[in-house]
CSV table of C-alpha atoms in Angstrom, one decimal:
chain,number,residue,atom,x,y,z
A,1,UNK,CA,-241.6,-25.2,22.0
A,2,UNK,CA,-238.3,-23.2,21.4
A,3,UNK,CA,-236.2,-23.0,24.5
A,4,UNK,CA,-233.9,-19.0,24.7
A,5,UNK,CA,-230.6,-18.3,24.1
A,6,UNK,CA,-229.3,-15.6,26.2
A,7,UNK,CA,-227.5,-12.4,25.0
A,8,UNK,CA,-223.9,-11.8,26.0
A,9,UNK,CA,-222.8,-7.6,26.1
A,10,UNK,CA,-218.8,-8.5,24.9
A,11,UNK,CA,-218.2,-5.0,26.1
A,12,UNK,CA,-219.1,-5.5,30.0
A,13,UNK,CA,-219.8,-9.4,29.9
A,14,UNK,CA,-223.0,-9.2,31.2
A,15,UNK,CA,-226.5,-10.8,30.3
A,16,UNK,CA,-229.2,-8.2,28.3
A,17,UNK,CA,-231.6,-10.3,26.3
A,18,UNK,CA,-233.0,-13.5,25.4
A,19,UNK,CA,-233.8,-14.6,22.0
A,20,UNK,CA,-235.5,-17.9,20.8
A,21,UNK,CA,-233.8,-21.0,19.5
A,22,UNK,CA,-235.9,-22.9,17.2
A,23,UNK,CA,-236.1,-26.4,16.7
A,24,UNK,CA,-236.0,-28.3,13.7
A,25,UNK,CA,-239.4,-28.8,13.4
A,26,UNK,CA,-239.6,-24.9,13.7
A,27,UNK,CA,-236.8,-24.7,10.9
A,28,UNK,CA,-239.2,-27.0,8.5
A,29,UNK,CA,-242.1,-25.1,8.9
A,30,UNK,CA,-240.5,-21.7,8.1
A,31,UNK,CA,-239.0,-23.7,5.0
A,32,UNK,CA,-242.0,-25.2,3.8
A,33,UNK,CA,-243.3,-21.3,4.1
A,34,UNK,CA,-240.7,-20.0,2.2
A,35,UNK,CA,-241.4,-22.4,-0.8
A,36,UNK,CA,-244.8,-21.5,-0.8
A,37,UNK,CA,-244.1,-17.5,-1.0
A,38,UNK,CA,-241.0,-18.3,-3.3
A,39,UNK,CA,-244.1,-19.7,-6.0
A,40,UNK,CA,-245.5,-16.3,-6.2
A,41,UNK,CA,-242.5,-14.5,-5.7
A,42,UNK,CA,-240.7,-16.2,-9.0
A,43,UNK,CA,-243.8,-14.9,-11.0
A,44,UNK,CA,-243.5,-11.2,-9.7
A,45,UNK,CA,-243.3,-9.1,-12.3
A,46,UNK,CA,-239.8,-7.9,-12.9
A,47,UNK,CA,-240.3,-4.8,-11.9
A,48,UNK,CA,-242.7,-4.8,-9.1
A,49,UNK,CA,-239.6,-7.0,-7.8
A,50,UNK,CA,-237.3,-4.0,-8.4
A,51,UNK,CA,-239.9,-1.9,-6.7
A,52,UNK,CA,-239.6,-3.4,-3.5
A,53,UNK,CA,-236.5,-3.9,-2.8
A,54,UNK,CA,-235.5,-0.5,-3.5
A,55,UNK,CA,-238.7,0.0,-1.2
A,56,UNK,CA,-236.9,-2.2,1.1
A,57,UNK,CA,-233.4,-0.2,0.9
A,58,UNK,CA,-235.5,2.9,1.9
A,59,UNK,CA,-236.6,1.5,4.8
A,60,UNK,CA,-233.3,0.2,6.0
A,61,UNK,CA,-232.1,3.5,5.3
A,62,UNK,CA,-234.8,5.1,7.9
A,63,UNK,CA,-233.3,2.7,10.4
A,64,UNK,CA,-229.6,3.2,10.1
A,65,UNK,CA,-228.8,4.5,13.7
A,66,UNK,CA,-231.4,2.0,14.9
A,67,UNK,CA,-229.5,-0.8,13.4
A,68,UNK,CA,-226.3,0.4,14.1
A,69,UNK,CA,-226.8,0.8,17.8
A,70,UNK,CA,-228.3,-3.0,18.2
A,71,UNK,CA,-224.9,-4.0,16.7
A,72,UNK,CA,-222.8,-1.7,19.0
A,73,UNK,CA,-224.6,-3.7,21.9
A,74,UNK,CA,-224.8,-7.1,20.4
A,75,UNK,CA,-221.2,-7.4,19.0
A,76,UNK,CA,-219.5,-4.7,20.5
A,77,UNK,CA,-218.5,-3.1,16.8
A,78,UNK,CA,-217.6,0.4,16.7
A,79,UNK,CA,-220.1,3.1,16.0
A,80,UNK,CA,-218.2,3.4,12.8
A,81,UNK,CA,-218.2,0.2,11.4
A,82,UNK,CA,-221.6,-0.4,12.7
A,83,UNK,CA,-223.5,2.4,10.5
A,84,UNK,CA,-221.1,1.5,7.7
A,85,UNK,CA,-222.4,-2.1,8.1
A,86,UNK,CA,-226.3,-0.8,8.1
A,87,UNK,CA,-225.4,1.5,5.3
A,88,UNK,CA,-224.1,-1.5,3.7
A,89,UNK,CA,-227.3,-3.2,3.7
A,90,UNK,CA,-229.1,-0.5,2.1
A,91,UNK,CA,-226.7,-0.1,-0.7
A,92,UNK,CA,-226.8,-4.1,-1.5
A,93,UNK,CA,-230.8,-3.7,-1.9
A,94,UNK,CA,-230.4,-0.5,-3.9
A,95,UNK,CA,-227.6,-2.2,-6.0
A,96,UNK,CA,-229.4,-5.3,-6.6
A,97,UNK,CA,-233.0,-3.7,-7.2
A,98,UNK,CA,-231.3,-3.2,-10.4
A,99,UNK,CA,-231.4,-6.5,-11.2
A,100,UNK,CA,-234.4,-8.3,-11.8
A,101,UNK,CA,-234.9,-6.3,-14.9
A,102,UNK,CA,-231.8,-7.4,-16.2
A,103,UNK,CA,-231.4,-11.3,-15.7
A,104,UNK,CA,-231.1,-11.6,-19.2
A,105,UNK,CA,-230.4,-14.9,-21.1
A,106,UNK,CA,-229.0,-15.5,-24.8
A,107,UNK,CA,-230.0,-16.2,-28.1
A,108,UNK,CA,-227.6,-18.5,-29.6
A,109,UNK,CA,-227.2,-19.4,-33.5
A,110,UNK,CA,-228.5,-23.0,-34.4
A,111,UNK,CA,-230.0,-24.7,-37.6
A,112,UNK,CA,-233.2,-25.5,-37.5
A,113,UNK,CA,-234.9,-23.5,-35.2
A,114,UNK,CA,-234.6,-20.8,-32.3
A,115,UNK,CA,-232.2,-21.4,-28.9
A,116,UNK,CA,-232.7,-19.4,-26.2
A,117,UNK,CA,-231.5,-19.2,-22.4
A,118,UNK,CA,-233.5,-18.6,-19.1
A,119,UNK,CA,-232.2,-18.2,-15.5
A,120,UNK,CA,-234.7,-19.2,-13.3
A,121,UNK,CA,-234.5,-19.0,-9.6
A,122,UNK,CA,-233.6,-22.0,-7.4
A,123,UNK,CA,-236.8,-21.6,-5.0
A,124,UNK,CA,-235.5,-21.4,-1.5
A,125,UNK,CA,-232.3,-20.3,-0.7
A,126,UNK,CA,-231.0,-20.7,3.1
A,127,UNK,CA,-228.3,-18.2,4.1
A,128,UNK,CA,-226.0,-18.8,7.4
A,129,UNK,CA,-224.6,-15.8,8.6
A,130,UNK,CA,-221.7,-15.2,10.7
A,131,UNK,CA,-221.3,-13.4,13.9
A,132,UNK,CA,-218.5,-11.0,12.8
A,133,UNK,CA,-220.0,-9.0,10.4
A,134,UNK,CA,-223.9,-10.0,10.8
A,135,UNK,CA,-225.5,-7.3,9.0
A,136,UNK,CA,-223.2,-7.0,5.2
A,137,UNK,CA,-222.4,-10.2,5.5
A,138,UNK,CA,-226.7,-11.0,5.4
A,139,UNK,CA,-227.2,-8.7,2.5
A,140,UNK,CA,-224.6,-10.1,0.3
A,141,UNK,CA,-226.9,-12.9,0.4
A,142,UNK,CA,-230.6,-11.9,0.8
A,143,UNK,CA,-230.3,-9.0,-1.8
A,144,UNK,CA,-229.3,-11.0,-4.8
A,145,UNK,CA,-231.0,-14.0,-3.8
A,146,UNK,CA,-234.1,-11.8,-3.2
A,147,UNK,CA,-233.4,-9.8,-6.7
A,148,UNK,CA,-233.3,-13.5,-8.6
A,149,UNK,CA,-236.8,-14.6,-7.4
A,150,UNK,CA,-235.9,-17.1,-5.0
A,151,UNK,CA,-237.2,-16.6,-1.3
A,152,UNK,CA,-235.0,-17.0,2.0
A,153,UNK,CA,-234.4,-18.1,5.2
A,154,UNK,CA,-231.5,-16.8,7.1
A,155,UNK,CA,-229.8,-17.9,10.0
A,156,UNK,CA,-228.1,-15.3,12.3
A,157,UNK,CA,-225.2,-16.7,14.4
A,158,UNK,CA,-226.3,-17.3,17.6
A,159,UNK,CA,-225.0,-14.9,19.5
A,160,UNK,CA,-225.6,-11.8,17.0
A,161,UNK,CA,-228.9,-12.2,15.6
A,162,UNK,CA,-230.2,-8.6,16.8
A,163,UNK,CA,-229.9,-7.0,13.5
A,164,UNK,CA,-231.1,-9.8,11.5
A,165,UNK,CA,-233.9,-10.2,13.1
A,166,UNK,CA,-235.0,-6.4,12.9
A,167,UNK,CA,-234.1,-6.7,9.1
A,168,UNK,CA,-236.7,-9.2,8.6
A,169,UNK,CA,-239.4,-7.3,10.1
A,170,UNK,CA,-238.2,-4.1,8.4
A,171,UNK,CA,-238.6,-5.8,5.3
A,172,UNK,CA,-242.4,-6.7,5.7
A,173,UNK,CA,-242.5,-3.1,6.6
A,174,UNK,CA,-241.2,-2.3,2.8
A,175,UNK,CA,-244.0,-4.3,1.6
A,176,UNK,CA,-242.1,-7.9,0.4
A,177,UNK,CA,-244.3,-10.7,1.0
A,178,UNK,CA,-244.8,-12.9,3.9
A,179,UNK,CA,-242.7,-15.6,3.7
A,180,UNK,CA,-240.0,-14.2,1.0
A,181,UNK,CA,-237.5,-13.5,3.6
A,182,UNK,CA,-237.7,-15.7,6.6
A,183,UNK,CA,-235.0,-14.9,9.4
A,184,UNK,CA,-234.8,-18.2,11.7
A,185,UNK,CA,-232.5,-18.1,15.5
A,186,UNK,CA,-231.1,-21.2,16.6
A,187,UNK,CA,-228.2,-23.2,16.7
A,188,UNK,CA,-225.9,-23.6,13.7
A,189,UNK,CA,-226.0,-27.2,14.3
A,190,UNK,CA,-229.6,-27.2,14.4
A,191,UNK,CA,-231.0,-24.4,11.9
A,192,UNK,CA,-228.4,-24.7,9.9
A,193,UNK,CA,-227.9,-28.1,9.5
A,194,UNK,CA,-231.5,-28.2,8.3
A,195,UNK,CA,-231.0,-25.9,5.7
A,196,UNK,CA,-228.3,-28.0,4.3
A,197,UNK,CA,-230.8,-31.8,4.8
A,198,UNK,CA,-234.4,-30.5,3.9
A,199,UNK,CA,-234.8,-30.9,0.2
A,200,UNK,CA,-236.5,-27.8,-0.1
A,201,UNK,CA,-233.6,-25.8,0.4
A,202,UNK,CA,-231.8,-25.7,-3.2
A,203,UNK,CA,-229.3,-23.3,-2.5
A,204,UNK,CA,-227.0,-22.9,0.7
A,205,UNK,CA,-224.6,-19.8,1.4
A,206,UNK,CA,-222.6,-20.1,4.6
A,207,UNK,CA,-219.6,-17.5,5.4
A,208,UNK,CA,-217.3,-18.9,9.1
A,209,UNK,CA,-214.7,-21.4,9.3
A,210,UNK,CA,-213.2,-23.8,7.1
A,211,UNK,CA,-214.0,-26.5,9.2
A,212,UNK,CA,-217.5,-26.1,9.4
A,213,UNK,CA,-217.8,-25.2,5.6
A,214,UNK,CA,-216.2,-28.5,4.6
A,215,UNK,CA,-219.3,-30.3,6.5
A,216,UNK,CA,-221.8,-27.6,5.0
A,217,UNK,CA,-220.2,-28.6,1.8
A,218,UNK,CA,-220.5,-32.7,2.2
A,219,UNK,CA,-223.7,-32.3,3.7
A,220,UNK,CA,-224.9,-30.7,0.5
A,221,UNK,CA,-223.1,-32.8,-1.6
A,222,UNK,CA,-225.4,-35.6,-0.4
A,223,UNK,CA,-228.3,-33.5,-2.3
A,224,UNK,CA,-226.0,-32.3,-5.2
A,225,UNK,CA,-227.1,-28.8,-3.4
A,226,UNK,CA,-225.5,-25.9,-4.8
A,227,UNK,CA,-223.0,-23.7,-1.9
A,228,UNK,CA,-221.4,-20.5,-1.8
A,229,UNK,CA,-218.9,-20.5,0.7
A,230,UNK,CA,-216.7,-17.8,2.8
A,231,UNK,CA,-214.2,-19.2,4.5
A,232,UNK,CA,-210.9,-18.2,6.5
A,233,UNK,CA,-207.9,-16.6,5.4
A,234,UNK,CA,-204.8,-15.5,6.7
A,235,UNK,CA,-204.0,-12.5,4.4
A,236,UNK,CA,-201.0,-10.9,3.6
A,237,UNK,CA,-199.6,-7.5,4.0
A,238,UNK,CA,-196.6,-7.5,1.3
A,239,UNK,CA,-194.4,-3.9,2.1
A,240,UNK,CA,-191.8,-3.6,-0.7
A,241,UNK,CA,-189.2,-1.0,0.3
A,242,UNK,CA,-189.7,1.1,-2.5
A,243,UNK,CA,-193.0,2.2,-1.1
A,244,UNK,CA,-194.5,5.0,0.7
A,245,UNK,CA,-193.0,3.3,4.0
A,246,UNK,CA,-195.0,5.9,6.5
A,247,UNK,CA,-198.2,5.5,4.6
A,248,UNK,CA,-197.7,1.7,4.9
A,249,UNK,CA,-197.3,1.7,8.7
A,250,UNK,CA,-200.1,4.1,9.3
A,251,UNK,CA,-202.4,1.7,7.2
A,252,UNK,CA,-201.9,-1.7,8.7
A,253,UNK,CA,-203.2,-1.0,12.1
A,254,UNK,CA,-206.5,-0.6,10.5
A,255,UNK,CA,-206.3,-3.8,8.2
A,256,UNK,CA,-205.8,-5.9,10.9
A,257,UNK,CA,-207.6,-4.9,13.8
A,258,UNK,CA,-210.3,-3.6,12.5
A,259,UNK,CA,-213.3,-5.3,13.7
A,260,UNK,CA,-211.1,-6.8,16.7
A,261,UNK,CA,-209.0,-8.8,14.3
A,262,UNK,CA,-212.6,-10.8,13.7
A,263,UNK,CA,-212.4,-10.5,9.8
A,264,UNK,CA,-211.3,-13.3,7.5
A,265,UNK,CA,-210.1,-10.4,5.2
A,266,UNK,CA,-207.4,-9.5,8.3
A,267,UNK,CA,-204.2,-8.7,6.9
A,268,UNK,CA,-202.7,-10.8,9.5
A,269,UNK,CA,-199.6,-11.3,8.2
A,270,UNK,CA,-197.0,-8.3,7.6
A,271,UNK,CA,-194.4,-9.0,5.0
A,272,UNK,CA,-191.7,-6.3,5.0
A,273,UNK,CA,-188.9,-6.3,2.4
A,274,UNK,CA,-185.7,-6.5,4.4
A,275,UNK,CA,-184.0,-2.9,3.9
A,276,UNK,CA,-187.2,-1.2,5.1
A,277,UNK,CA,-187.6,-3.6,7.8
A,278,UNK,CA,-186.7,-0.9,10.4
A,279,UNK,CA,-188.1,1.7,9.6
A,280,UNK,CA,-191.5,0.0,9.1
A,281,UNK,CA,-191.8,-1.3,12.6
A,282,UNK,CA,-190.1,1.9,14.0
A,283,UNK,CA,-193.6,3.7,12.0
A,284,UNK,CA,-195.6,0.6,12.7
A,285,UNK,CA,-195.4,1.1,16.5
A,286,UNK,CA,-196.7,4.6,17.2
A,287,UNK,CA,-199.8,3.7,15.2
A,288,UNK,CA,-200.5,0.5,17.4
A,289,UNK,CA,-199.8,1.9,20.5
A,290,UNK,CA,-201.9,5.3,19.6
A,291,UNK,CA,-205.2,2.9,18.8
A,292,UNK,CA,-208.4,4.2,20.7
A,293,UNK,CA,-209.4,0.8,21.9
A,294,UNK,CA,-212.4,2.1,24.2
A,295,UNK,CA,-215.9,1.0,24.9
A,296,UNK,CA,-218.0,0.7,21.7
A,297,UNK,CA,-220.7,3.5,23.1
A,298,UNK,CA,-217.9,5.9,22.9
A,299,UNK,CA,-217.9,7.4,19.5
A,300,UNK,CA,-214.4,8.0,19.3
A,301,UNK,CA,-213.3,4.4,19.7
A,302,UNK,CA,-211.2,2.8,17.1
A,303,UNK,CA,-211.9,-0.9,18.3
A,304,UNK,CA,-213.9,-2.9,20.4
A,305,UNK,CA,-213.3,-6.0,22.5
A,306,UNK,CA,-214.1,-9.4,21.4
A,307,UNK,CA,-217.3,-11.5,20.3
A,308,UNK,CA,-217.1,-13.9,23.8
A,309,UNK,CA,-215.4,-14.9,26.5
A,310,UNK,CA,-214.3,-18.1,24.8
A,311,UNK,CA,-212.9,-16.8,21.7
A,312,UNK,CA,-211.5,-13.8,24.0
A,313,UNK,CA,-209.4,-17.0,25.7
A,314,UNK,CA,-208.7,-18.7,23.0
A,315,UNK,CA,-206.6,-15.6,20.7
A,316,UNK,CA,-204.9,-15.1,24.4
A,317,UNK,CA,-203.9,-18.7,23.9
A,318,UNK,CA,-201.7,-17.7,21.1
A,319,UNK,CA,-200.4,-15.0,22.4
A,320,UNK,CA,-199.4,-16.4,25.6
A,321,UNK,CA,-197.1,-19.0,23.2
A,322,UNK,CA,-195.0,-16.1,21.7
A,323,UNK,CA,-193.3,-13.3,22.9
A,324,UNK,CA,-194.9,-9.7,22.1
A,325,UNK,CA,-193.2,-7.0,20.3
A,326,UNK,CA,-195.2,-4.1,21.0
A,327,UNK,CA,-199.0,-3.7,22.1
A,328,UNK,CA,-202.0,-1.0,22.2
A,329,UNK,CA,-204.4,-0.9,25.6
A,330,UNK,CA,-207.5,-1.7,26.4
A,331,UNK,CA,-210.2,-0.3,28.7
A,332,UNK,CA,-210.1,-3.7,31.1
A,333,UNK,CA,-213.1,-4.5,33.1
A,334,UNK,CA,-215.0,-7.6,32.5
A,335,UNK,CA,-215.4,-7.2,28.5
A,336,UNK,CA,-213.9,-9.6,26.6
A,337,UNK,CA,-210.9,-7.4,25.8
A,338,UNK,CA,-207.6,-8.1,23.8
A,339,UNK,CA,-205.3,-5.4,22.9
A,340,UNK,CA,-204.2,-4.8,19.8
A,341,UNK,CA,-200.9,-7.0,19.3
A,342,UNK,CA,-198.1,-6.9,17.2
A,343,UNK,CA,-195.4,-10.0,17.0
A,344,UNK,CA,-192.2,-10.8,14.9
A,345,UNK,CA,-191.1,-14.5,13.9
A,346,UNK,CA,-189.0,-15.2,10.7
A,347,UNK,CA,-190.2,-18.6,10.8
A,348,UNK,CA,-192.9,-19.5,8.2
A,349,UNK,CA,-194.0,-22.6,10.0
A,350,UNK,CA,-194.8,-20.6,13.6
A,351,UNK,CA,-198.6,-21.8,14.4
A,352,UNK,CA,-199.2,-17.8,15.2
A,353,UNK,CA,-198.1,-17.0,11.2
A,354,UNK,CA,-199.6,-20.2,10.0
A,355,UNK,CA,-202.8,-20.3,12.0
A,356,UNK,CA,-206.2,-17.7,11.6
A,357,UNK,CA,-206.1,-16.2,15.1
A,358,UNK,CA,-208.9,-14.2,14.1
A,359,UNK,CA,-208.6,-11.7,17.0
A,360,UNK,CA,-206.4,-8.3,17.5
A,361,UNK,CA,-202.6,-9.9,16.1
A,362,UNK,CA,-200.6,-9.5,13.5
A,363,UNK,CA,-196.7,-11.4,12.9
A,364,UNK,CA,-194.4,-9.2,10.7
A,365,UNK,CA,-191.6,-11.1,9.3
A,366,UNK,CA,-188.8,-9.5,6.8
A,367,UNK,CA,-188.2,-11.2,3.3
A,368,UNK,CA,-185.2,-10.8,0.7
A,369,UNK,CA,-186.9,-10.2,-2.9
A,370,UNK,CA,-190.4,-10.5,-4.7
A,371,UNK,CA,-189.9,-13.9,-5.4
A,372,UNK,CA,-189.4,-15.1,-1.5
A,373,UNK,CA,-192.7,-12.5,-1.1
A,374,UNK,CA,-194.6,-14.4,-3.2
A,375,UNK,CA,-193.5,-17.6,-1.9
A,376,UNK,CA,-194.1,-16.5,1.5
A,377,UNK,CA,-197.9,-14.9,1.1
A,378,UNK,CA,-198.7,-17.8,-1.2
A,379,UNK,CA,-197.2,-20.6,1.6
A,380,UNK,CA,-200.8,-20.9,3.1
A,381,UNK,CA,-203.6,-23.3,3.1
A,382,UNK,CA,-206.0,-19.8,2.7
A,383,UNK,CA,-206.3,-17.2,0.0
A,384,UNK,CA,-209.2,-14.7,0.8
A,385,UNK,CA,-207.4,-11.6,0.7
A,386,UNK,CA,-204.3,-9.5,0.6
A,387,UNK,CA,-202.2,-6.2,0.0
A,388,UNK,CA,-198.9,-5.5,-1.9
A,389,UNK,CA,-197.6,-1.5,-1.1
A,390,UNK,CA,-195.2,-0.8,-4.0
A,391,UNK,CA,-194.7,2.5,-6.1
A,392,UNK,CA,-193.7,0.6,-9.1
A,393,UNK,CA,-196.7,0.0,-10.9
A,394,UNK,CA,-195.4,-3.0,-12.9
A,395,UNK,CA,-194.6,-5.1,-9.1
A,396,UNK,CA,-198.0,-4.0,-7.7
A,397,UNK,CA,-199.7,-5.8,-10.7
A,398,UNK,CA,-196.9,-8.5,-11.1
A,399,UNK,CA,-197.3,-9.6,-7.6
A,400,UNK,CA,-200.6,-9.1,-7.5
A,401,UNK,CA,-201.6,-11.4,-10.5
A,402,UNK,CA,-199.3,-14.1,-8.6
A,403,UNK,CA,-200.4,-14.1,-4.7
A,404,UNK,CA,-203.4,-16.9,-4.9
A,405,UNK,CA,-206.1,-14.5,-3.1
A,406,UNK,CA,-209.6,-13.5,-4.5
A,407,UNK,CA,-209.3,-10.3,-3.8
A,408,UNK,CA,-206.2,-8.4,-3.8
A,409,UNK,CA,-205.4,-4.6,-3.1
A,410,UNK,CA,-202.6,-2.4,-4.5
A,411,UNK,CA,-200.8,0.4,-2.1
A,412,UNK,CA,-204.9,0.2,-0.3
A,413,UNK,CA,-206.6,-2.5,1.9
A,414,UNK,CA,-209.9,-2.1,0.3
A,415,UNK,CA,-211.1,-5.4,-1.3
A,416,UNK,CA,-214.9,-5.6,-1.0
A,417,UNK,CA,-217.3,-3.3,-2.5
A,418,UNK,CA,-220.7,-4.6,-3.4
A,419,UNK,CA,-220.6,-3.8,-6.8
A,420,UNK,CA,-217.2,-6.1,-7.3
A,421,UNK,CA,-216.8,-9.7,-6.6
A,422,UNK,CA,-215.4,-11.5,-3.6
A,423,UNK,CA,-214.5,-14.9,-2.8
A,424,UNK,CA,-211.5,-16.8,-2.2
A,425,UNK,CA,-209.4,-19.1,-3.3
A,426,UNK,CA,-207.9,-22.5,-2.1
A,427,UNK,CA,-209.5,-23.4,1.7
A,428,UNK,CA,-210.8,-19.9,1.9
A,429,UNK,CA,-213.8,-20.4,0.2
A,430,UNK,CA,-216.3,-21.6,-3.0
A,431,UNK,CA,-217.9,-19.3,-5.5
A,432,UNK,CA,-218.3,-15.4,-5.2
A,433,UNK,CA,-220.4,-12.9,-3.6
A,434,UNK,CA,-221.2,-9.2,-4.8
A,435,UNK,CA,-220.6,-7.8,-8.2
A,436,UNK,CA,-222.9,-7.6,-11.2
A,437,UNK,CA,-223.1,-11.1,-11.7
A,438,UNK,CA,-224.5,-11.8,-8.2
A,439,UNK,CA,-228.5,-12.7,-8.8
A,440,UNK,CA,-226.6,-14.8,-11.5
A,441,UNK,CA,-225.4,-17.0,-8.9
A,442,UNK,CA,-229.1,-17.6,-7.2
A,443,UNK,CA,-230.1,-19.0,-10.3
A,444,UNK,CA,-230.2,-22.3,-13.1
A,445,UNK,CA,-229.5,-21.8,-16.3
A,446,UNK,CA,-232.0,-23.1,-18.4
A,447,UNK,CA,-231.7,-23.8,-22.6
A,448,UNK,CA,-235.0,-24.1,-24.8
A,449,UNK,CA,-234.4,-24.8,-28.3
A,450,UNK,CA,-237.8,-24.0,-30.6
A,451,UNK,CA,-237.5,-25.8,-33.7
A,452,UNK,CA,-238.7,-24.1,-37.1
């Protein structure tokens, strides 16, 4: 019998559900389901696939504000990021409806007869979500796994699993099969961890911390199970003086604090070329102090507070070893509130710009020349993510071909869009999400020669 987790609201700290947290036995029999649907689900005709998935999308689509105002409560996101995030869902399943149709192999040239290639799903897929971004960061997983003819089982983080949950039932509402997409509460050390030991599990994608994706990774390794992993990052902002120094400032607020500062793609470290140094933090400051940080339910706000009380306590932790340059407000109360938090070191080896805080802080520190920029963004055991601001075309792609990051951004800090890839490189992560090739990565590739 499942015991119940209980619900935390991160804006006012108080109690407002209970959901159930399974068991492994629980976890097994909603496996051994998914293997049986995946058997049909493999042999649905390509385009029936495509069919219900862009069925699916629809009804997500019906349910945007729905969806988005689970989140608002559950994990205190923004209204804004929290009907981006719904609508982000529903363009993943449009997207990769797409696809079934067109997981095509190759015909390659032999003597002596006919060689062809197949991709043919994996069978059950599990998928471990984080509570940061719960809803995207779900569909960057179901949708191609989905598209590919595998079936899943997904695993909300514990203390977001809202959405997910009303995703699963919206998506028997769209008409997939029972079975096909199987979303499973419980403890990551529990649900998840089954997902990486049951056998029938060929596939696992997990997006949080290093640390725990090095033990996803061993614990698969034991099956020669095949992972996708998100990890951490600690992302760098590169300013080059040359650039449009106003536009800059006015940007990095929002590349680091959006979401709280809980978002591995956080631009969390502010490089400033030396001669520009000034004027950059003298821009940089308005736009910090100006943030709407205010209670999710109020349309207007800009930021929310943080996921719990203990991660709330732990990015005070750092701030309470440095010394704080300038910072934004919060609404108080008993939300798990940080305001937005800007510090300045010009030591590369300070744990606050070594370290992923993931909360609302960012360290600026000056450098010299591109070289020592490079050096500097590259001086990091991550590489998820980044920015280089620079109106010399030549440096925005020199710099940008050289900062070991998956997914870099030029004089922007956009760097996912589902129809491009992202991944990381170095600790940050294993494989790639999104893009065209996607369902590719849900599947074996299988060679048949026919002799003649």
């Amino acid at each position: 019998m499942s015991s119940t987790f209980t619900l935390i609201d991160p804006s006012t700290g108080t109690a407002f559900d209970e959901v159930p947290e399974h068991d492994e036995a629980e976890t097994d029999v909603a496996i051994e389901r998914a293997h049986a649907a995946s058997l049909a689900w493999r042999e649905t005709a390509p385009g029936e696939r495509a069919r219900l998935l862009r069925r699916f999308g629809d009804v997500v689509e019906a349910h945007i504000d729905e969806l988005a105002a689970l989140e608002v409560r559950n994990a205190g996101h923004t209204w804004g990021n929290a009907r981006w995030e719904a609508g982000n869902v529903r363009d993943c399943l449009h997207y990769y409806a797409g696809a079934p149709e067109r997981l095509m192999g190759k015909q390659i040239p032999v003597a002596g007869g006919t060689d062809v290639t197949f991709h043919e799903p994996y069978g059950v897929v599990g998928i471990i979500v984080p509570w940061n971004f719960p809803m995207p960061i779900a569909a960057w997983g179901f949708a191609p796994a989905l598209a590919a003819g595998n079936a899943v089982v997904l695993k909300p983080a514990e203390v977001t699993p809202l959405t997910a949950m009303r995703i699963g039932e919206l998506a028997l509402e769209a008409g997939l099969p029972d079975g096909v997409l199987t979303v499973i509460t419980g403890a990551g050390s529990v649900v998840g961890e089954r997902f990486v030991t049951n056998p029938l599990v060929r596939k696992v994608c997990f997006t949080g911390s290093t640390e725990v994706g090095k033990r996803v990774m061993a614990g698969c390794a034991q099956q020669i199970k095949n992972v996708t992993l998100e990890l951490g990052g600690k992302s760098s902002n590169i300013v080059f003086a040359d650039a449009d120094i106003a536009a800059a400032a006015a940007a990095a607020p929002g590349a680091v604090f959006d979401n709280a500062g809980q978002d591995c793609c956080a631009r969390s470290r502010i490089l400033v070329e030396r001669s520009a140094y000034d004027e950059f933090m003298g821009r940089l400051e308005p736009a910090v102090t100006g943030m709407r940080v205010l209670d999710p339910s109020d349309e207007s706000s800009e930021m929310g507070p943080l996921i719990t009380a203990a991660q709330r306590d732990r990015v005070a932790g750092y701030l309470d070893d440095v010394e704080v340059t300038f910072a934004g407000t919060t609404p108080g109360g008993d939300g798990f509130w940080v305001a937005p938090s800007v510090v300045t070191t010009e030591d590369p080896s300070a744990r606050i710009w070594r370290e992923e805080v993931f909360g609302p802080v960012v360290a600026v520190m000056p450098f010299d020349d591109e070289a020592e920029a490079v050096a500097l963004a590259n001086d990091t055991e991550y590489g998820l993510s980044g920015s280089i601001f620079t109106n010399d075309l030549g440096r925005g792609l020199r710099v940008a071909r050289a900062v070991e990051a998956g997914n870099l951004s030029v004089n922007s800090h956009s760097s996912v869009r589902y129809w491009t890839p992202f991944g990381g490189y170095k600790q940050s992560g294993i494989g790639r999400e999104l893009g065209p090739d996607a369902a590719l990565g849900f599947t074996e590739e299988k060679n048949v020669f026919l002799a003649h």
